[in-house]
XYZ file of C-alpha atoms in Angstrom:
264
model
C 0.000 0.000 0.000
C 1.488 3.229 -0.944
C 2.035 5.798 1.943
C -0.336 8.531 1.779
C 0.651 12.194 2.105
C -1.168 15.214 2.328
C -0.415 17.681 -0.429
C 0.332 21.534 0.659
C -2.096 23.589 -0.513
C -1.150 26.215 -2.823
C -0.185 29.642 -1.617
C -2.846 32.043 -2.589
C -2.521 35.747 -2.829
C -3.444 36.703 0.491
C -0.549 34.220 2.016
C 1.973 35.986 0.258
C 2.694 39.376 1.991
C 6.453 41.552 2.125
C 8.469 40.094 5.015
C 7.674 42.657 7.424
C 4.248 42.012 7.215
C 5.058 38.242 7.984
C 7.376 38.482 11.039
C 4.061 41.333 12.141
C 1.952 38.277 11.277
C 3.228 35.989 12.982
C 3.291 38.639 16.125
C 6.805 38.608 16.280
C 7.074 42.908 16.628
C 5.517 45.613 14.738
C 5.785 46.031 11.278
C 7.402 49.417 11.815
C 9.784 47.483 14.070
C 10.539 44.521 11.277
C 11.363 47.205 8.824
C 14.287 48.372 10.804
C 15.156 44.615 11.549
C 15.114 43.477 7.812
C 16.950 46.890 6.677
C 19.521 45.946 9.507
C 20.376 42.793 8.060
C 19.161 40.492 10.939
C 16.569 38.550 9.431
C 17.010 35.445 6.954
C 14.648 33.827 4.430
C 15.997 30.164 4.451
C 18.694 31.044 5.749
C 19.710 33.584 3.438
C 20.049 37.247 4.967
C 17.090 39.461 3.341
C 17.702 43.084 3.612
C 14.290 44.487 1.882
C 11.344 44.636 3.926
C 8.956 44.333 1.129
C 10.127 41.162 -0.173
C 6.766 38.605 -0.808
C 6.719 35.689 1.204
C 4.532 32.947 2.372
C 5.404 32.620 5.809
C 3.939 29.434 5.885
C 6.823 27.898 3.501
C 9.384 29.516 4.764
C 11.802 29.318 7.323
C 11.948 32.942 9.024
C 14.743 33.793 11.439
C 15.945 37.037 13.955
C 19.309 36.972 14.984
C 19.518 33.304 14.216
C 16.119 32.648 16.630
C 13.450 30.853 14.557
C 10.383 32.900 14.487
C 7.571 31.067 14.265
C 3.527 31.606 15.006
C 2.779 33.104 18.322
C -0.264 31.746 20.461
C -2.813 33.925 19.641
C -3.625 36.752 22.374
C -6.907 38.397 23.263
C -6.318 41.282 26.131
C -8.861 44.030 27.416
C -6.874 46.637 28.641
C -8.375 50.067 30.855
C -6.194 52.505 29.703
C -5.632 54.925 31.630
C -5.024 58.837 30.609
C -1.897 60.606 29.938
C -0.746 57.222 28.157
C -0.382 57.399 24.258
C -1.903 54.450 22.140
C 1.630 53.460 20.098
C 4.061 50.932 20.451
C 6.819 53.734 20.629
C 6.948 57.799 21.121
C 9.393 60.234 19.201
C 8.472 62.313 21.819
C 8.973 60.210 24.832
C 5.562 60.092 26.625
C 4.773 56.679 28.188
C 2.466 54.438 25.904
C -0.008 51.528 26.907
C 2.670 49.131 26.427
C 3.513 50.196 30.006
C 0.931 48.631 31.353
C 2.201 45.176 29.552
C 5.350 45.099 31.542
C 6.181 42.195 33.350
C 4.087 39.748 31.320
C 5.293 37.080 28.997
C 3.375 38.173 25.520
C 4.304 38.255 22.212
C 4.268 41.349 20.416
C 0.369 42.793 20.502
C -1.583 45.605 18.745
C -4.004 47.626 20.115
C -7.745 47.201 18.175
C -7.832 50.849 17.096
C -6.991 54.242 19.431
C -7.722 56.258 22.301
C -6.289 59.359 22.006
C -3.765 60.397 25.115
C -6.446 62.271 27.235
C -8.759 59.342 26.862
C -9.067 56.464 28.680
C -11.516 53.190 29.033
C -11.446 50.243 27.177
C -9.152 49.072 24.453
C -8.672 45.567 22.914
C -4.804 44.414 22.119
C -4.348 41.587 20.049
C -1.760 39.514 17.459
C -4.940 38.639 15.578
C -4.940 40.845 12.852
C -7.508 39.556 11.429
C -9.858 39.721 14.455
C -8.747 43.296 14.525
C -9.790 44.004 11.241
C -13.369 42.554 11.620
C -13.728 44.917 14.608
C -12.209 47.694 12.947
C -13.960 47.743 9.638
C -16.675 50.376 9.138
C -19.202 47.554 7.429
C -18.812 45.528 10.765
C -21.101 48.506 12.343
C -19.327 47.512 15.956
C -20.764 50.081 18.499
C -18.377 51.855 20.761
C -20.283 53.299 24.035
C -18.039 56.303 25.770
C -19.547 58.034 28.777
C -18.151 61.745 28.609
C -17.987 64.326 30.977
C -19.096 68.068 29.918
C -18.102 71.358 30.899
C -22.046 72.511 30.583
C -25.579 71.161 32.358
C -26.975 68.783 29.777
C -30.518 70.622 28.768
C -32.424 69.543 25.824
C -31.046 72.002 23.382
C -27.638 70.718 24.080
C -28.610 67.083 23.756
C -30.194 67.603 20.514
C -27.338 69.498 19.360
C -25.449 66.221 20.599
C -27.873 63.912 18.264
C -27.591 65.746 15.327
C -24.058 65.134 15.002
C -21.893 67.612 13.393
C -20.084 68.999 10.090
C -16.588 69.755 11.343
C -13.485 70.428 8.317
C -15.928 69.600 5.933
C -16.258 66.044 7.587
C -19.526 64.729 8.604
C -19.490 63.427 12.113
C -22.710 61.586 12.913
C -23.888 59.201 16.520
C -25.980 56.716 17.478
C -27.494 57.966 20.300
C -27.019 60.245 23.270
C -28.268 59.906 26.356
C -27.940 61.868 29.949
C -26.690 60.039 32.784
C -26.420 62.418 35.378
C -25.561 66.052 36.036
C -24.505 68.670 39.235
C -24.738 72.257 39.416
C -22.034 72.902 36.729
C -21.463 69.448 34.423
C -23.530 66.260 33.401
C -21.894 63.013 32.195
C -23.281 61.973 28.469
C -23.569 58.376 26.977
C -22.313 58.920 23.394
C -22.782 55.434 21.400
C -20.923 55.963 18.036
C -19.915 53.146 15.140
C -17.471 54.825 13.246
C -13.925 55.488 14.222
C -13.248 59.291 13.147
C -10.242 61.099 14.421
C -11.521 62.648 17.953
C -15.155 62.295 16.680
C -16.821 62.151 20.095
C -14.727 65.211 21.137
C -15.595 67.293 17.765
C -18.800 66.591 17.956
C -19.137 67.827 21.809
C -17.217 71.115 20.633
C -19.949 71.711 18.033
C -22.577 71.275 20.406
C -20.951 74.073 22.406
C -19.351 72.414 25.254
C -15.564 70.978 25.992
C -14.834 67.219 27.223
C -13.507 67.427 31.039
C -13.289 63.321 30.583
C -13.825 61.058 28.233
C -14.228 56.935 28.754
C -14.651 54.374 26.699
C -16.850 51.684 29.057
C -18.118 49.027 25.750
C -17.162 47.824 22.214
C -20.043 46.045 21.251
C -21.394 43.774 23.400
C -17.976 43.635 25.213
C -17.524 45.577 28.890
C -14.962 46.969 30.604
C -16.960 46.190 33.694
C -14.668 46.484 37.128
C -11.467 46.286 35.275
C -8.719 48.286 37.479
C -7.283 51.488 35.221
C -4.022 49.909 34.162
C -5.131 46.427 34.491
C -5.080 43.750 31.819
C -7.067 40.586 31.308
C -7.213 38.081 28.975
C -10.464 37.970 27.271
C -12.552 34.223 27.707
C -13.461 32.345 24.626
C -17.237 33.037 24.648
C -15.770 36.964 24.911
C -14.312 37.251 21.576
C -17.186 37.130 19.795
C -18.969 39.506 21.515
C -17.977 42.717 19.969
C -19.378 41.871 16.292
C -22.323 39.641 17.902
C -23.450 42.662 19.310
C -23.773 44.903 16.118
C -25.461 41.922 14.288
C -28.839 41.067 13.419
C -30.546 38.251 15.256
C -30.143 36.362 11.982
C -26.029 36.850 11.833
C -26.105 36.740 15.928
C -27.355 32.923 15.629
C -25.094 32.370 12.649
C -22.215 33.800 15.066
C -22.431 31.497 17.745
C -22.999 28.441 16.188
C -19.562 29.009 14.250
């Protein structure tokens, strides 16, 4: 009887990506950071030294290795992390200001991306991962994943303000929109908003309060989807559970796609 083998499939096109991509891939370090290692001469390809970043690959087929280290797949990493404020959302800062990738220290991880941006003076929930395709799904505007902020104003919340807040805004000729807005509570001189948005604008919930005629005193992001940041210390980390990582896109679909979901 002949010995059976099971034939490689072939590589397709989106297998084949330039070398940094594949060491980011495989959640080795960014891809800024494998740029700088290719250009540097300390990767090989098979054993032979590589010195362009953008070289196509199937890293799948090939042998990849950093400083003579074999890189291969990482275990793939979930994380919720409560960010707290001051911190910058980047893996590195030209300008020296501590990043979130503080609050990683001490823990064994491979190299892990945060699922889109809070801006420095922001804090609340934000999703780190080596899954960059995960990521994506989250991140792509058809996905319709809703991020709830509660937000702090400068202003009591009356209903001329929160309809101003509904509306949405035109700002630099972009058009800023929400899903809803709702008041959760207010003293004698500011009222904390819920602000649900599914987009992923640059500083929309903050443009969008300055149009309204009022300035963010603080700014947190408490849900992506149907995922919480619940108790979470600020600065903590926690893995997310299995049944959580389907939970952000579950929660923007239809009961049709929420079934469809879960049962794969």
């Amino acid at each position: 009887m002949k010995p059976f083998f099971h034939k490689r499939p072939a590589p397709t096109a989106a297998a084949i990506v330039s070398l940094a991509r594949a060491l980011s891939k495989l959640g080795y370090c960014s891809r800024t950071q494998a740029e700088r290692l290719v250009r540097e001469g300390r990767v090989t390809v098979d054993g032979r030294i590589v010195r362009h970043p953008d070289l196509r690959v199937d890293p799948r087929r090939v042998r990849l290795q950093v400083d003579g280290e074999a890189v291969s797949a990482a275990r793939r990493i979930y994380l919720m992390l409560n960010k707290p404020r001051g911190l910058v959302t980047t893996a590195s800062d030209p300008d020296g200001r501590k990043t979130v990738y503080s609050c990683l220290g001490g823990l064994d991880l491979p190299h892990l991306a945060p699922v889109g941006r809070l801006d420095m003076a922001s804090e609340g929930l934000l999703l780190m991962s080596n899954d960059t395709r995960w990521a994506q799904r989250i991140l792509d505007p058809a996905s319709g994943v809703e991020k709830t902020y509660h937000v702090q104003v400068d202003r009591l919340a009356d209903e001329t303000f929160m309809r101003r807040l509904r509306q949405g805004a035109v700002a630099d000729g972009e058009v800023l929109t929400i899903k809803s807005a709702e008041l959760l509570r207010q003293g004698e001189r500011n009222a904390w908003v819920e602000m649900v948005i599914d987009e992923g604008r640059n500083r929309q919930i903050r443009r969008i309060v300055e149009a309204a005629r009022a300035e963010v005193v603080r700014l947190v992001r408490v849900r992506i989807g149907g995922l919480d940041l619940g108790d979470l210390p600020k600065g903590a980390v926690r893995e997310l559970r299995p049944e959580e990582m389907a939970l952000p896109l579950l929660a923007c679909a239809g009961p049709e796609k929420a079934v469809a979901g879960r049962a794969g």
